[in-house]
Short mmCIF file of C-alpha atoms and ligand atoms in Angstrom, two decimals:
data_model
loop_
_atom_site.label_atom_id
_atom_site.label_comp_id
_atom_site.label_asym_id
_atom_site.label_seq_id
_atom_site.Cartn_x
_atom_site.Cartn_y
_atom_site.Cartn_z
CA MET O 1 -97.29 75.57 76.21
CA ARG O 2 -101.08 74.90 76.56
CA LYS O 3 -103.49 78.03 78.66
CA LYS O 4 -105.34 76.37 81.43
CA LEU O 5 -109.08 76.38 80.98
CA ILE O 6 -111.26 76.22 83.78
CA ALA O 7 -114.93 75.90 82.86
CA GLY O 8 -118.44 75.91 85.08
CA ASN O 9 -121.02 73.81 84.45
CA TRP O 10 -123.65 75.02 86.27
CA LYS O 11 -126.24 72.73 85.12
CA MET O 12 -129.59 72.78 86.17
CA ASN O 13 -129.48 75.74 88.95
CA LEU O 14 -130.16 79.38 89.68
CA ASN O 15 -133.21 80.95 88.88
CA ALA O 16 -133.00 84.43 87.55
CA LYS O 17 -132.65 86.63 90.13
CA MET O 18 -129.37 84.38 91.83
CA ALA O 19 -128.40 84.09 88.14
CA GLU O 20 -127.32 87.55 87.94
CA GLN O 21 -126.42 87.95 91.51
CA PHE O 22 -123.91 85.35 90.82
CA THR O 23 -122.37 86.74 87.85
CA LYS O 24 -121.82 89.80 89.02
CA LEU O 25 -120.17 88.17 92.10
CA MET O 26 -118.34 86.37 90.15
CA LYS O 27 -117.31 89.73 87.32
CA GLU O 28 -115.83 91.11 90.75
CA THR O 29 -114.08 88.21 92.06
CA VAL O 30 -112.45 85.87 89.85
CA ASN O 31 -109.09 86.96 87.91
CA THR O 32 -108.30 85.49 84.26
CA ASP O 33 -104.82 86.65 84.51
CA THR O 34 -103.69 83.19 84.57
CA ALA O 35 -106.64 80.80 83.12
CA ASP O 36 -109.42 81.28 80.58
CA VAL O 37 -112.73 80.72 82.43
CA VAL O 38 -116.29 80.51 81.04
CA PHE O 39 -119.38 79.88 82.48
CA CYS O 40 -121.69 77.26 81.45
CA VAL O 41 -125.46 78.22 82.02
CA PRO O 42 -129.35 77.37 81.21
CA PHE O 43 -130.13 78.36 77.86
CA VAL O 44 -132.36 80.42 79.33
CA HIS O 45 -129.85 82.84 81.47
CA LEU O 46 -127.28 83.00 78.47
CA GLY O 47 -127.93 86.29 77.27
CA MET O 48 -128.20 87.97 81.00
CA VAL O 49 -125.10 86.10 82.11
CA LYS O 50 -123.03 87.54 78.90
CA SER O 51 -124.06 91.19 79.10
CA ILE O 52 -123.20 91.21 82.49
CA LEU O 53 -119.63 89.92 81.66
CA ALA O 54 -119.50 91.85 78.81
CA GLY O 55 -115.69 93.69 79.03
CA THR O 56 -114.37 91.05 80.76
CA ASN O 57 -112.44 87.72 79.99
CA ILE O 58 -114.78 85.74 81.37
CA LYS O 59 -116.79 84.05 78.61
CA VAL O 60 -120.02 81.77 78.50
CA GLY O 61 -120.95 78.55 77.42
CA ALA O 62 -124.42 76.44 76.64
CA GLN O 63 -124.39 73.04 78.32
CA ASN O 64 -126.47 71.34 75.37
CA MET O 65 -127.43 71.73 71.63
CA HIS O 66 -129.54 69.53 69.32
CA TYR O 67 -126.74 68.92 65.81
CA ALA O 68 -129.75 70.33 63.19
CA SER O 69 -129.75 73.88 62.11
CA ASN O 70 -133.29 74.43 62.76
CA GLY O 71 -136.65 72.64 62.20
CA ALA O 72 -139.49 70.50 63.87
CA TYR O 73 -137.84 69.95 67.43
CA THR O 74 -139.81 71.32 69.86
CA GLY O 75 -137.68 72.15 73.20
CA GLU O 76 -134.00 72.77 71.77
CA ILE O 77 -131.85 74.66 70.89
CA SER O 78 -129.04 74.39 68.10
CA GLY O 79 -125.97 75.24 67.36
CA GLN O 80 -126.35 77.88 64.55
CA MET O 81 -128.49 79.61 67.70
CA LEU O 82 -125.76 79.98 69.77
CA ALA O 83 -123.65 80.78 67.21
CA SER O 84 -126.39 83.80 66.58
CA MET O 85 -125.58 84.71 69.85
CA GLU O 86 -121.87 84.54 70.08
CA ILE O 87 -121.66 81.98 72.94
CA PRO O 88 -118.26 80.13 72.01
CA TYR O 89 -118.61 77.21 73.96
CA VAL O 90 -120.95 74.49 74.40
CA ILE O 91 -120.89 71.25 76.71
CA ILE O 92 -121.27 68.12 74.50
CA GLY O 93 -121.99 64.70 75.34
CA HIS O 94 -122.30 65.23 79.41
CA SER O 95 -122.52 62.20 81.47
CA GLU O 96 -125.78 63.02 82.93
CA ARG O 97 -127.38 63.68 78.90
CA ARG O 98 -125.68 59.93 77.88
CA GLU O 99 -127.75 58.77 81.37
CA TYR O 100 -131.00 60.35 81.48
CA PHE O 101 -131.24 61.78 78.16
CA LYS O 102 -129.58 58.55 76.39
CA GLU O 103 -127.78 60.78 74.21
CA SER O 104 -125.51 57.87 71.81
CA ASP O 105 -121.67 58.35 70.92
CA THR O 106 -123.32 58.49 67.22
CA GLU O 107 -125.24 61.66 68.77
CA VAL O 108 -122.17 63.36 70.02
CA ASN O 109 -120.09 63.00 67.57
CA LEU O 110 -123.25 64.46 65.10
CA LYS O 111 -123.41 67.39 68.05
CA ALA O 112 -119.25 67.94 68.24
CA LEU O 113 -119.22 68.26 64.39
CA THR O 114 -122.11 70.74 64.30
CA ALA O 115 -120.38 72.87 67.07
CA LEU O 116 -116.96 72.90 65.05
CA LYS O 117 -119.29 73.71 61.97
CA GLU O 118 -120.81 76.97 63.66
CA GLY O 119 -117.41 78.18 64.59
CA LEU O 120 -118.50 77.26 68.45
CA THR O 121 -115.52 75.02 70.38
CA PRO O 122 -117.80 71.68 71.77
CA ILE O 123 -116.04 70.69 75.23
CA ILE O 124 -116.76 67.19 74.67
CA CYS O 125 -117.01 64.77 77.96
CA ILE O 126 -116.10 61.24 78.12
CA GLY O 127 -115.86 58.89 81.16
CA GLU O 128 -116.47 55.64 83.13
CA THR O 129 -118.71 54.57 85.14
CA SER O 130 -118.33 52.99 88.70
CA LYS O 131 -119.22 49.52 87.32
CA GLN O 132 -116.50 50.03 83.86
CA ARG O 133 -113.53 51.21 86.45
CA LYS O 134 -114.47 48.19 89.09
CA SER O 135 -114.35 45.73 86.17
CA GLY O 136 -111.24 47.78 84.38
CA ARG O 137 -112.81 48.92 81.42
CA THR O 138 -111.60 52.26 82.04
CA PHE O 139 -109.14 52.80 78.85
CA SER O 140 -111.30 50.81 76.70
CA VAL O 141 -114.73 53.08 77.33
CA VAL O 142 -112.69 56.33 77.32
CA ARG O 143 -111.09 55.24 74.08
CA LYS O 144 -114.39 54.59 72.52
CA GLN O 145 -116.07 56.87 73.54
CA LEU O 146 -113.27 59.28 72.43
CA ALA O 147 -113.28 57.61 69.20
CA PHE O 148 -116.87 58.12 68.58
CA ALA O 149 -116.67 61.73 69.60
CA ILE O 150 -113.43 62.67 67.67
CA ASP O 151 -114.76 60.52 64.40
CA GLU O 152 -114.59 62.71 61.25
CA MET O 153 -112.43 65.20 62.38
CA THR O 154 -109.36 66.98 61.27
CA ALA O 155 -106.24 67.74 62.81
CA GLU O 156 -107.15 70.87 62.87
CA ASP O 157 -110.26 70.34 63.87
CA ILE O 158 -109.00 68.33 67.35
CA THR O 159 -107.14 72.22 67.88
CA LYS O 160 -110.14 73.77 68.16
CA ILE O 161 -112.12 71.14 70.54
CA ILE O 162 -111.68 70.63 74.11
CA VAL O 163 -111.87 67.12 76.20
CA ALA O 164 -113.43 66.97 79.44
CA TYR O 165 -112.43 63.76 81.18
CA GLU O 166 -115.31 62.90 83.55
CA PRO O 167 -114.88 60.02 85.47
CA VAL O 168 -119.03 59.56 86.02
CA TRP O 169 -118.76 58.31 89.81
CA ALA O 170 -117.15 61.19 90.67
CA ILE O 171 -119.80 63.72 89.57
CA GLY O 172 -121.10 65.32 92.70
CA THR O 173 -120.24 62.70 94.73
CA GLY O 174 -117.16 64.17 96.78
CA GLU O 175 -115.22 60.83 95.48
CA THR O 176 -112.33 63.18 93.68
CA ALA O 177 -110.25 60.86 91.04
CA THR O 178 -106.74 61.21 92.56
CA LYS O 179 -104.06 62.80 90.34
CA GLU O 180 -102.65 60.08 89.30
CA GLN O 181 -105.71 58.27 88.44
CA ALA O 182 -106.85 61.56 86.65
CA GLU O 183 -103.70 62.18 85.10
CA GLU O 184 -103.07 58.56 83.21
CA VAL O 185 -106.76 58.68 81.69
CA CYS O 186 -106.14 62.52 80.60
CA ALA O 187 -103.16 61.14 79.23
CA LEU O 188 -104.13 58.27 77.66
CA ILE O 189 -106.42 60.42 76.30
CA ARG O 190 -103.57 62.86 74.51
CA ASP O 191 -101.73 59.55 73.67
CA GLU O 192 -104.98 58.42 71.21
CA ILE O 193 -105.44 61.54 69.66
CA LYS O 194 -101.34 61.50 68.80
CA ALA O 195 -101.98 58.31 67.45
CA SER O 196 -105.09 59.00 65.06
CA HIS O 197 -104.47 63.08 64.49
CA GLY O 198 -100.84 63.48 64.94
CA GLN O 199 -97.81 65.15 67.27
CA THR O 200 -99.70 69.07 66.70
CA ALA O 201 -102.83 68.19 67.75
CA ALA O 202 -101.95 65.88 70.87
CA ASP O 203 -100.00 69.18 72.12
CA ASN O 204 -102.51 71.17 71.25
CA VAL O 205 -105.92 69.60 72.52
CA ARG O 206 -106.63 70.89 76.15
CA ILE O 207 -108.16 68.04 78.46
CA LEU O 208 -109.76 69.15 81.41
CA TYR O 209 -110.51 66.52 84.52
CA GLY O 210 -113.92 67.07 85.93
CA GLY O 211 -115.81 65.06 89.09
CA SER O 212 -116.15 66.82 92.23
CA VAL O 213 -113.51 69.55 91.78
CA SER O 214 -113.41 72.17 94.90
CA PRO O 215 -111.05 75.07 95.63
CA GLU O 216 -109.04 72.31 98.11
CA ASN O 217 -107.91 69.82 95.33
CA ALA O 218 -108.09 72.40 91.91
CA ASN O 219 -104.34 72.71 92.48
CA GLU O 220 -102.50 69.19 92.44
CA LEU O 221 -105.44 67.79 90.05
CA PHE O 222 -104.25 71.33 87.82
CA SER O 223 -100.35 70.91 87.94
CA MET O 224 -100.31 67.26 86.30
CA PRO O 225 -98.53 67.60 83.62
CA ASN O 226 -102.02 66.37 80.80
CA ILE O 227 -104.41 67.99 82.99
CA ASP O 228 -105.28 71.60 81.62
CA GLY O 229 -107.78 72.67 83.72
CA GLY O 230 -111.01 71.58 85.05
CA LEU O 231 -114.60 71.62 84.36
CA VAL O 232 -116.45 71.99 87.74
CA GLY O 233 -119.79 71.94 88.97
CA GLY O 234 -121.41 72.22 92.18
CA ALA O 235 -117.80 74.05 93.00
CA SER O 236 -118.79 76.36 90.50
CA ILE O 237 -121.94 78.36 91.95
CA LYS O 238 -119.70 78.55 94.71
CA SER O 239 -119.04 82.56 96.17
CA THR O 240 -115.91 80.18 96.47
CA PHE O 241 -115.12 79.73 92.55
CA GLU O 242 -112.19 82.08 92.33
CA LYS O 243 -110.40 79.95 94.27
CA VAL O 244 -110.46 77.11 92.01
CA VAL O 245 -109.88 79.34 88.93
CA ASN O 246 -107.26 81.05 90.86
CA PHE O 247 -105.58 77.90 91.55
CA GLU O 248 -102.44 78.26 92.46
P1 13P L 1 -119.60 68.08 90.00
O1 13P L 1 -117.78 69.03 90.18
O2 13P L 1 -120.40 68.86 91.05
O3 13P L 1 -118.99 66.69 90.92
O4 13P L 1 -119.67 68.18 88.58
C1 13P L 1 -118.60 67.64 87.70
C2 13P L 1 -119.43 68.01 86.43
O5 13P L 1 -120.00 67.17 85.89
C3 13P L 1 -119.13 69.06 85.20
O6 13P L 1 -119.24 69.03 84.42
#
């Protein structure tokens, strides 16, 4: 039985004071009995958020990393650095990074492999644009992004990753995928993993949905058989986030 996982992606939001106050509020209100909970916060807040949440079951994650361990990459943060801070999760290949920072499928794969090597859990994002969906290419795009992302992973590696299906057209738009649309693609992802890495890997890998998740739609989305939780943007920095986590 896969445990649900709800990950908040704060993106580039909240200054230090706001992050401190919000994390303290979440510490009081979020119940982690039924789902694993992760806050993926800006790099500069990782240490503070982690220390506020010490002693709770809420985990902290980063939103990106470089695939090299160290070196002359001004402004970058490595997986090794995250691991040395005992940050267990890292988002890889978010569509905003693919679009605005031109991250390629090859880089996404390198980052995911490095994250695994460092003992981090990569939350690997894939998903089609509106144009791709409208032209009937959703499945082929998702298949291709997935195949690149998990290239060279073993079946055991697959059980340590999280895949987030985030249709680009649903991100930050308020236009959530229907539960059927989200389920269909999450099921496809699981089928592809079964074909490439076997039944056990497919049974164990957690597949999240992301894109305009809110307290209002969390229950119907997360109750679908192949959706193991969510990657939540805007609703993860609101005081009502606990309603997304405790969606039932
Ligand atoms: P929203 O929940 O704001 O649509 O963002 C989704 C997302 O990009 C999470 O990574």
